[in-house]
Amino acid sequence: RKEVEQDPGPFNVPEGATVAFNCTYSNSASQSFFWYRQDCRKEPKLLMSVYSSGNEDGRFTAQLNRASQYISLLIRDSKLSDSATYLCVVNIPTSGTYKYIFGTGTRLKVLA
Amino acid sequence: GAVVSQHPSRVICKSGTSVKIECRSLDFQATTMFWYRQFPKQSLMLMATSNEGSKATYEQGVEKDKFLINHASLTLSTLTVTSAHPEDSSFYICSGLGAYEQYFGPGTRLTVT
């Protein structure tokens, strides 16, 4: 099983739609979870961290389900500018420290 | 947010030559830096974790003798691709680990001809 898995998509949705992505992780000792956004040929940018209690930032809501080992990202009222690849990142303990592993990414295309 | 720079941003080299990529944290000290590689239409794959003053930890399948990492100071890590081949052509991205998150460099696009 891969350490971090995502549905690659693409998700094609109309403007204004609500879309949700899931990301599963295999290591129950993981402590930190993030969603990043990557535009074509650019470096990834942090979208939001994911906290145990769930957190919201404007149109974006992130949730963590430790029991089932997945995190989710919900985007409400999609905009054309939301079109990008969304990557989940999970930290994995290793040799007394952590490394950060990316999921495969989910492509989102918001259509006019 | 914190800034990480990479140099060069783009490099084209001939097969068999070596290429060095620099990653600098400009406004914070990064004890730990990470090197990732991204092939077209794929996600970022962790190559190695670089810790200041010690040897890098390489991921399975990444040859440490081919991808030399040096993290000699708290603000600089370098990745040298030795004897580059066309299959090494990729987008290489570094990140520095700050207090709460990773800060990514803009990436280096390597093309080996």
Coordinates of C-alpha atoms in Angstrom, one line a residue:
Chain A
R1 CA 0.0 0.0 0.0
K2 CA 1.3 3.4 -0.9
E3 CA 2.1 5.7 2.1
V4 CA -0.2 8.5 0.8
E5 CA -2.9 8.0 -1.8
Q6 CA -5.2 10.2 -3.7
D7 CA -7.6 9.9 -6.6
P8 CA -5.7 11.5 -9.5
G9 CA -8.9 12.8 -11.1
P10 CA -9.4 14.9 -13.1
F11 CA -12.4 16.4 -11.5
N12 CA -14.2 18.6 -14.0
V13 CA -16.8 20.7 -12.2
P14 CA -18.9 23.8 -13.2
E15 CA -18.3 27.2 -11.5
G16 CA -20.1 27.4 -8.2
A17 CA -20.0 23.7 -7.6
T18 CA -18.9 22.0 -4.4
V19 CA -16.1 19.5 -4.7
A20 CA -14.4 17.2 -2.2
F21 CA -11.1 15.3 -2.3
N22 CA -9.9 12.5 -0.1
C23 CA -6.5 11.4 0.8
T24 CA -5.6 8.2 2.7
Y25 CA -2.4 7.5 4.6
S26 CA -1.0 4.2 5.8
N27 CA 1.1 5.2 8.9
S28 CA -1.0 5.6 12.0
A29 CA 1.9 7.4 13.7
S30 CA 1.6 10.4 11.3
Q31 CA 1.1 13.6 13.1
S32 CA 0.9 16.5 10.6
F33 CA -1.3 16.8 7.5
F34 CA -1.4 19.5 4.9
W35 CA -3.1 20.4 1.6
Y36 CA -1.0 22.0 -1.0
R37 CA -2.0 23.5 -4.3
Q38 CA 0.3 23.3 -7.4
D39 CA -0.2 25.2 -10.6
C40 CA 1.3 23.9 -13.8
R41 CA 5.1 24.0 -13.8
K42 CA 5.2 25.9 -10.5
E43 CA 6.3 24.8 -7.0
P44 CA 3.6 23.7 -4.5
K45 CA 2.0 26.3 -2.3
L46 CA 0.5 25.6 1.2
L47 CA -3.2 25.8 1.1
M48 CA -3.9 24.8 4.6
S49 CA -2.8 22.6 7.5
V50 CA -5.3 20.0 8.7
Y51 CA -6.1 19.9 12.4
S52 CA -7.8 17.1 14.3
S53 CA -10.9 19.3 15.0
G54 CA -11.2 20.2 11.3
N55 CA -10.6 23.7 10.1
E56 CA -12.1 26.1 7.6
D57 CA -10.6 29.0 5.6
G58 CA -13.1 30.8 3.6
R59 CA -14.4 28.4 0.9
F60 CA -12.1 25.7 2.0
T61 CA -12.7 23.1 4.7
A62 CA -10.2 20.4 5.8
Q63 CA -11.1 17.4 7.9
L64 CA -9.0 14.7 9.5
N65 CA -10.3 11.2 10.3
R66 CA -7.6 9.4 12.3
A67 CA -9.7 6.2 12.8
S68 CA -10.0 5.7 9.1
Q69 CA -6.7 7.4 8.3
Y70 CA -7.8 9.9 5.8
I71 CA -8.0 13.6 5.3
S72 CA -10.4 15.5 3.1
L73 CA -10.6 18.9 1.4
L74 CA -13.9 20.5 0.6
I75 CA -14.1 23.5 -1.8
R76 CA -17.4 25.4 -1.9
D77 CA -18.5 27.7 -4.6
S78 CA -15.7 26.8 -7.0
K79 CA -14.0 29.5 -9.0
L80 CA -12.2 29.2 -12.3
S81 CA -9.0 30.2 -10.4
D82 CA -9.3 27.1 -8.2
S83 CA -8.3 25.0 -11.2
A84 CA -5.0 23.3 -10.1
T85 CA -3.6 20.1 -8.7
Y86 CA -4.3 19.6 -5.0
L87 CA -1.7 17.6 -3.1
C88 CA -2.0 16.1 0.3
V89 CA 1.1 15.9 2.4
V90 CA 1.6 13.6 5.4
N91 CA 4.5 13.5 7.7
I92 CA 5.9 10.0 8.4
P93 CA 8.1 9.2 11.4
T94 CA 11.5 7.9 10.4
S95 CA 14.7 7.4 12.4
G96 CA 13.8 9.8 15.2
T97 CA 12.5 12.5 12.9
Y98 CA 9.9 13.0 10.2
K99 CA 9.8 13.1 6.5
Y100 CA 7.1 14.6 4.4
I101 CA 5.4 12.5 1.7
F102 CA 3.2 13.8 -1.1
G103 CA 0.1 12.1 -2.4
T104 CA -0.2 11.7 -6.2
G105 CA -2.3 14.8 -6.4
T106 CA -5.8 15.4 -7.6
R107 CA -6.4 17.5 -10.7
L108 CA -9.3 19.9 -10.5
K109 CA -10.7 21.8 -13.5
V110 CA -13.4 24.3 -12.9
L111 CA -15.4 25.0 -16.0
A112 CA -17.2 28.3 -17.0
Chain B
G1 CA 6.1 33.6 4.5
A2 CA 9.6 32.3 4.5
V3 CA 11.6 32.3 1.3
V4 CA 13.6 29.6 -0.3
S5 CA 15.6 30.2 -3.4
Q6 CA 17.0 27.7 -5.9
H7 CA 19.7 28.1 -8.5
P8 CA 19.7 27.6 -11.3
S9 CA 16.1 27.7 -12.3
R10 CA 16.7 25.9 -15.5
V11 CA 19.7 24.0 -16.8
I12 CA 20.5 22.0 -19.9
C13 CA 23.5 19.8 -19.9
K14 CA 25.0 17.0 -22.0
S15 CA 24.8 13.4 -21.0
G16 CA 27.7 12.4 -18.7
T17 CA 28.3 15.8 -17.1
S18 CA 27.4 16.7 -13.5
V19 CA 25.1 19.5 -12.4
K20 CA 24.9 21.2 -9.1
I21 CA 21.7 22.7 -7.8
E22 CA 21.7 25.1 -4.8
C23 CA 18.9 25.5 -2.3
R24 CA 19.0 28.5 0.1
S25 CA 16.7 29.5 2.9
L26 CA 16.9 33.3 2.8
D27 CA 15.2 34.4 6.0
F28 CA 15.2 31.4 8.2
Q29 CA 17.5 28.6 9.3
A30 CA 16.7 25.2 8.0
T31 CA 18.2 22.4 9.9
T32 CA 16.3 20.0 7.7
M33 CA 15.9 20.4 4.0
F34 CA 14.2 18.0 1.6
W35 CA 14.9 17.3 -2.1
Y36 CA 12.0 16.2 -4.3
R37 CA 11.8 15.2 -8.0
Q38 CA 8.8 15.6 -10.1
F39 CA 8.3 14.0 -13.6
P40 CA 5.6 15.3 -15.9
K41 CA 2.1 14.6 -14.8
Q42 CA 3.4 13.0 -11.6
S43 CA 3.5 14.1 -8.0
L44 CA 6.6 15.1 -6.1
M45 CA 8.7 12.1 -5.0
L46 CA 10.9 12.6 -2.0
M47 CA 14.5 11.8 -2.9
A48 CA 16.3 12.5 0.3
T49 CA 16.2 14.3 3.6
S50 CA 19.2 16.6 4.2
N51 CA 20.2 17.5 7.8
E52 CA 22.7 20.2 8.5
G53 CA 26.1 18.8 9.4
S54 CA 25.2 15.1 8.8
K55 CA 24.7 12.7 6.0
A56 CA 21.5 12.8 4.0
T57 CA 19.0 10.1 4.3
Y58 CA 18.0 8.7 0.9
E59 CA 14.7 7.2 -0.1
Q60 CA 14.6 3.6 -1.4
G61 CA 15.7 3.5 -5.0
V62 CA 17.6 6.8 -5.0
E63 CA 21.3 6.3 -5.6
K64 CA 23.3 8.3 -3.0
D65 CA 26.4 8.1 -5.2
K66 CA 24.6 9.6 -8.1
F67 CA 22.7 12.3 -6.2
L68 CA 25.2 13.9 -3.9
I69 CA 23.7 16.1 -1.2
N70 CA 25.7 18.5 0.9
H71 CA 24.1 20.5 3.7
A72 CA 27.0 22.4 5.1
S73 CA 25.2 25.3 6.7
L74 CA 21.8 26.1 8.1
T75 CA 20.9 28.1 5.0
L76 CA 22.4 26.1 2.1
S77 CA 21.9 22.6 0.8
T78 CA 23.2 21.4 -2.6
L79 CA 22.2 18.5 -4.8
T80 CA 24.7 17.4 -7.4
V81 CA 23.5 15.1 -10.2
T82 CA 26.6 13.2 -11.2
S83 CA 27.0 11.7 -14.7
A84 CA 23.6 12.9 -15.7
H85 CA 21.6 10.9 -18.2
P86 CA 18.5 11.8 -20.2
E87 CA 16.3 9.9 -17.7
D88 CA 17.5 12.3 -15.0
S89 CA 15.7 15.1 -16.8
S90 CA 13.1 16.3 -14.3
F91 CA 11.9 19.1 -12.1
Y92 CA 13.9 19.2 -8.9
I93 CA 12.4 21.0 -5.9
C94 CA 13.9 21.6 -2.5
S95 CA 12.2 22.7 0.7
G96 CA 13.3 23.9 4.0
L97 CA 11.6 22.9 7.2
G98 CA 10.5 25.9 9.2
A99 CA 8.8 25.9 12.6
Y100 CA 5.4 24.9 11.3
E101 CA 5.6 24.0 7.6
Q102 CA 7.8 23.3 4.7
Y103 CA 8.8 26.2 2.4
F104 CA 9.5 25.3 -1.1
G105 CA 12.0 26.7 -3.6
P106 CA 10.8 27.6 -7.1
G107 CA 12.3 24.5 -8.6
T108 CA 15.1 23.7 -11.1
R109 CA 14.2 22.2 -14.4
L110 CA 17.0 19.9 -15.6
T111 CA 17.2 18.7 -19.2
V112 CA 19.9 16.3 -20.1
T113 CA 20.6 15.9 -23.8

